[in-house]
XYZ file of N, CA and C in Angstrom:
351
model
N 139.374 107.040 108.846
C 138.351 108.034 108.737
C 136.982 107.344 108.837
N 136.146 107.863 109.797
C 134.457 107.394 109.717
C 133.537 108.035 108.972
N 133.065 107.212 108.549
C 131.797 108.258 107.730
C 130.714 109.197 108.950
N 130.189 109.796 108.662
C 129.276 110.308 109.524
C 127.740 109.167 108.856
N 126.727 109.765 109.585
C 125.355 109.381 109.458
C 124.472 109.856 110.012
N 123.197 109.652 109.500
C 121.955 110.557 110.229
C 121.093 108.977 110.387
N 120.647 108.949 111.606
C 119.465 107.891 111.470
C 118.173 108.063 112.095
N 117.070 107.826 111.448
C 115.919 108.661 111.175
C 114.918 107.053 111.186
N 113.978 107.662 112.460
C 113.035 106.936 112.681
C 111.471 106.741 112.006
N 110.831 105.744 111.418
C 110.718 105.844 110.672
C 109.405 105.111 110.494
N 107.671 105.442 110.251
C 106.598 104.884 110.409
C 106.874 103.616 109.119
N 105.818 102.604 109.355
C 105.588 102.261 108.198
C 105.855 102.314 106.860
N 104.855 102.929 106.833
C 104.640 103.884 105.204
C 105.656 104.413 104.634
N 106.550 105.641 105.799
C 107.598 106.547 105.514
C 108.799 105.036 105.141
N 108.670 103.957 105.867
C 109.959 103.192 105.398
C 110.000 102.518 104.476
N 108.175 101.973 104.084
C 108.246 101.702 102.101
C 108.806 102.703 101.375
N 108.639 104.408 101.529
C 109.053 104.957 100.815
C 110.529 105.010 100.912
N 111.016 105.097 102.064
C 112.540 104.792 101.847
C 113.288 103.768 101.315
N 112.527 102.572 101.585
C 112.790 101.030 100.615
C 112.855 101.451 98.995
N 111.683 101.967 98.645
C 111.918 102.416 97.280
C 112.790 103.255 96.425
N 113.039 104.246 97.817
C 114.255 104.804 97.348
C 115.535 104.117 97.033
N 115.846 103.559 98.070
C 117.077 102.996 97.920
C 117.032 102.370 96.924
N 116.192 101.182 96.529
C 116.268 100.265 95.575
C 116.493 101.138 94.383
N 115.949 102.408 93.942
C 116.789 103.192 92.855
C 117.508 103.784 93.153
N 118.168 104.107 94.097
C 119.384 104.736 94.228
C 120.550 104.376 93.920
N 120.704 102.833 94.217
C 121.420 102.003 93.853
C 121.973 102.475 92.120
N 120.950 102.401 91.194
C 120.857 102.290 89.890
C 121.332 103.877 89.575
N 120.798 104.869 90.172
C 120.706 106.042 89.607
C 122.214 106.527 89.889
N 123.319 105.744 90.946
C 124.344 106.438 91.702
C 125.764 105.451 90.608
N 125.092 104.298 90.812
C 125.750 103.135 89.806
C 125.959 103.870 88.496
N 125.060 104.479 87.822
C 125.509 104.745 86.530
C 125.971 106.141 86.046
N 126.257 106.421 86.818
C 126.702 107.990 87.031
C 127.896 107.806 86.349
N 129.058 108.656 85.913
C 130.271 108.107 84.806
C 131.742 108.499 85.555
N 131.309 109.898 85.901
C 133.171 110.227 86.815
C 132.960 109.213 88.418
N 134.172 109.292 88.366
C 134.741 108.444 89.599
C 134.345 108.811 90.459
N 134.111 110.544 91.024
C 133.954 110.908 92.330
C 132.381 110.510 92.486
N 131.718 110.664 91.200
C 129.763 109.720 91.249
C 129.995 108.702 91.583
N 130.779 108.014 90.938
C 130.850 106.305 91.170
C 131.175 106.374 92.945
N 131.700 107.054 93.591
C 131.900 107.330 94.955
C 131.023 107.222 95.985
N 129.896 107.684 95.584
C 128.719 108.011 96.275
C 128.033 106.323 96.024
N 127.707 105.397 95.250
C 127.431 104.006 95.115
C 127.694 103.625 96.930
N 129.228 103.740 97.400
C 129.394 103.111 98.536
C 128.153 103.893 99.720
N 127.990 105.346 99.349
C 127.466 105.709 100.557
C 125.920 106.071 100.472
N 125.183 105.151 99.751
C 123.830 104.491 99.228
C 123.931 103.784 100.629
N 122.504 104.296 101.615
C 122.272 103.580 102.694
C 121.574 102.327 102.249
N 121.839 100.730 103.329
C 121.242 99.983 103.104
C 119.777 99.768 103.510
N 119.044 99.256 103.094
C 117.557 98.989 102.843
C 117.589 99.169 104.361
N 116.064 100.302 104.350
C 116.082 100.411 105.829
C 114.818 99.467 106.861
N 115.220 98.760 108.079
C 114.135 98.089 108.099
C 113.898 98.179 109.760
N 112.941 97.693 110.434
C 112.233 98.380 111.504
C 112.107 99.544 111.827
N 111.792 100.352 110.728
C 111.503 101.183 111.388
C 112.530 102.629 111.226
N 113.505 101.716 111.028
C 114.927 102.722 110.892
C 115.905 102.853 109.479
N 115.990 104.150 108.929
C 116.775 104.495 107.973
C 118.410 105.493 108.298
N 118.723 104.482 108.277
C 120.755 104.950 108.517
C 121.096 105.897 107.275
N 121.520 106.962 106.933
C 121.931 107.295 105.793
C 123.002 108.545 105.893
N 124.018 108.711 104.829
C 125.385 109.324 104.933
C 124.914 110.773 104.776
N 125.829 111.524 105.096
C 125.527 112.826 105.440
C 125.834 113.506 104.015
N 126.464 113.010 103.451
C 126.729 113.050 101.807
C 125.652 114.080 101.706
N 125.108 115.640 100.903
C 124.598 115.668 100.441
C 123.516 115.414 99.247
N 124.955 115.072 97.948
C 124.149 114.457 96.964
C 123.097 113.621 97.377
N 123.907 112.681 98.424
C 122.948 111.263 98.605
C 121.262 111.647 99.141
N 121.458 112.714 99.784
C 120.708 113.257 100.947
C 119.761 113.907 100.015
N 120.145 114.559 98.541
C 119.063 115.368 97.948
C 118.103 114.342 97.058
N 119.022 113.286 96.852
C 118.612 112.283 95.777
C 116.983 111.570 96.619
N 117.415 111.410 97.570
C 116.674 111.099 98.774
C 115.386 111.670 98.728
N 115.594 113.274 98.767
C 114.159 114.280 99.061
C 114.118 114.989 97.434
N 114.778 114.307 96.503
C 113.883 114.826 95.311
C 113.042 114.213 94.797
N 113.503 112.542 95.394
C 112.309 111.916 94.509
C 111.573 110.945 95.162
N 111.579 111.594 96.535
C 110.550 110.768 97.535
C 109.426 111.068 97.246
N 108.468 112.150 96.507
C 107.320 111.951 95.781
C 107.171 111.524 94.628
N 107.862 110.239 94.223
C 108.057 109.721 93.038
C 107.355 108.545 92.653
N 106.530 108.079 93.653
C 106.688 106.756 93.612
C 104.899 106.331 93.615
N 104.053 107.576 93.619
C 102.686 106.533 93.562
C 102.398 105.765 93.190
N 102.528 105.922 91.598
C 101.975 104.720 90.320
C 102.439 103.217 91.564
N 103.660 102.900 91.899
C 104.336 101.688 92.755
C 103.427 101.561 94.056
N 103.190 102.823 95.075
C 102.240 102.288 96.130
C 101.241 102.293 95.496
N 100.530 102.340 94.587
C 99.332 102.467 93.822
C 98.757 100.836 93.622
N 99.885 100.276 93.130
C 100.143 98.725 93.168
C 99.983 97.828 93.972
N 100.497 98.395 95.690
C 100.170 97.943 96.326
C 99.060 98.231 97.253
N 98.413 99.200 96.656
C 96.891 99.151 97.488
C 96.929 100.222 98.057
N 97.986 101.059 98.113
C 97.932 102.784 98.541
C 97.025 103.650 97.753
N 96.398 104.047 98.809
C 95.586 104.999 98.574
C 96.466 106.469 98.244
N 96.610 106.934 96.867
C 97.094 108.827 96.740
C 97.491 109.921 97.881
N 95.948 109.539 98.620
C 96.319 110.336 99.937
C 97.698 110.077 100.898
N 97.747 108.473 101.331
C 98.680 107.644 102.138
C 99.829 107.696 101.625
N 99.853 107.857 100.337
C 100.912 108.323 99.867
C 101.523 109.229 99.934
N 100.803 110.277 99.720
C 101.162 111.967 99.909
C 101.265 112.022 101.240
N 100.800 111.845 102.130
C 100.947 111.841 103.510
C 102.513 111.174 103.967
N 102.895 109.642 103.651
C 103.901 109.072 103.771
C 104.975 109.833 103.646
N 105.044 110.277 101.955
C 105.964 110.747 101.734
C 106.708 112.090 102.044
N 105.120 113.068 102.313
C 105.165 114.459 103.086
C 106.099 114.252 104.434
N 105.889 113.299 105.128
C 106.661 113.108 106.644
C 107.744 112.449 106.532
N 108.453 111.996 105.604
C 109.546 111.148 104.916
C 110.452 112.314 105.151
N 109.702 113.207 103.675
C 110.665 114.417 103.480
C 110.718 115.622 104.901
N 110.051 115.417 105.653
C 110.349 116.621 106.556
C 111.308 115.904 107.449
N 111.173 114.367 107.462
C 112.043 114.254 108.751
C 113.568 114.687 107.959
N 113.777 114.068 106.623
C 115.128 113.883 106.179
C 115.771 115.035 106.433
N 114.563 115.878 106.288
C 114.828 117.579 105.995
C 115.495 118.325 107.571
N 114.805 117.556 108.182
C 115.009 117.824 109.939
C 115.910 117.494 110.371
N 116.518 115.940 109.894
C 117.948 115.602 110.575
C 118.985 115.939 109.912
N 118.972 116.175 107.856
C 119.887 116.727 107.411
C 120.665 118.462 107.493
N 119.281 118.649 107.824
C 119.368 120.618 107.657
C 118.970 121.234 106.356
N 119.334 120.075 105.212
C 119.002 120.578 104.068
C 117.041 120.276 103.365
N 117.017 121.016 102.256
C 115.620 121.194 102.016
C 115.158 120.823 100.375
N 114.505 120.048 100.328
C 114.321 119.445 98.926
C 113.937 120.558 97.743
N 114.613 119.833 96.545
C 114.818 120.890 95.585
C 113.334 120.244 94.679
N 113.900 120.303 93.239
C 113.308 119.570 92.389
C 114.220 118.449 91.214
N 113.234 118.239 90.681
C 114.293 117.144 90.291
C 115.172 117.596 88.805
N 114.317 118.862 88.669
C 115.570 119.916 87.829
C 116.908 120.169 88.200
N 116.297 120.419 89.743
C 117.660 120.932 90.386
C 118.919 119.955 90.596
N 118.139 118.866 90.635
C 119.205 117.306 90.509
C 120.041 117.348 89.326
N 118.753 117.186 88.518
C 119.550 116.680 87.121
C 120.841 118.155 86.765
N 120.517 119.141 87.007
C 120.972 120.242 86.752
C 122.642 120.185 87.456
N 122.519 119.724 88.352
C 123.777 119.679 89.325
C 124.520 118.290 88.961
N 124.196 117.185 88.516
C 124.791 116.598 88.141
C 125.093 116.513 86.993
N 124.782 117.398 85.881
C 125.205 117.769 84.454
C 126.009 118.697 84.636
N 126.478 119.055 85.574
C 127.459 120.278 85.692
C 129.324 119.712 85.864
């Protein structure tokens, strides 16, 4: 069996924000407790780089993705991002994910909500 994938091209900016994602995704998918969570760990895309982000068609993975891709100023803040560049980055992050997945970002209620279920 193959996994599927979406791969999504990817400015600059939009691929720090995907770098950041991943690097918590890792953590947030890792500590999840039933087996079928622990599942999703394997289909955590790897760090995406030129340009390009590979990632599984998995929903969960896919919402985890566009709930908390506006998560991260305080971190570009650090590195010299300007609020705006940020909001901008991450605004075109989430439309592409949104464009190649089909699906449409919730909140991060709606996360936590679905995985307490």
């Amino acid at each position: 069996m193959t996994a599927s994938f979406y791969t999504i091209e990817l400015s600059k900016d939009e691929e720090m924000i995907a770098q950041l994602l991943t690097r918590d995704a890792w953590n947030y998918f890792a500590g999840l407790i039933s087996k079928r969570d622990l599942f999703h760990v394997k289909e955590i895309p790897l760090t995406p780089r030129r340009g390009v982000l590979t990632i599984t068609t998995d929903p969960e993975v896919i919402h985890y993705y566009l709930c908390f891709a506006d998560a991260y100023v305080e971190d570009t803040l650090k590195l010299g991002w300007e609020r705006e560049r940020y909001a901008m980055a991450s605004e075109r992050f989430i439309a592409k994910l949104e464009h190649a997945s089909g699906l449409i970002r919730g909140h991060i209620t709606d996360l936590a909500h679905k995985v307490g279920s």
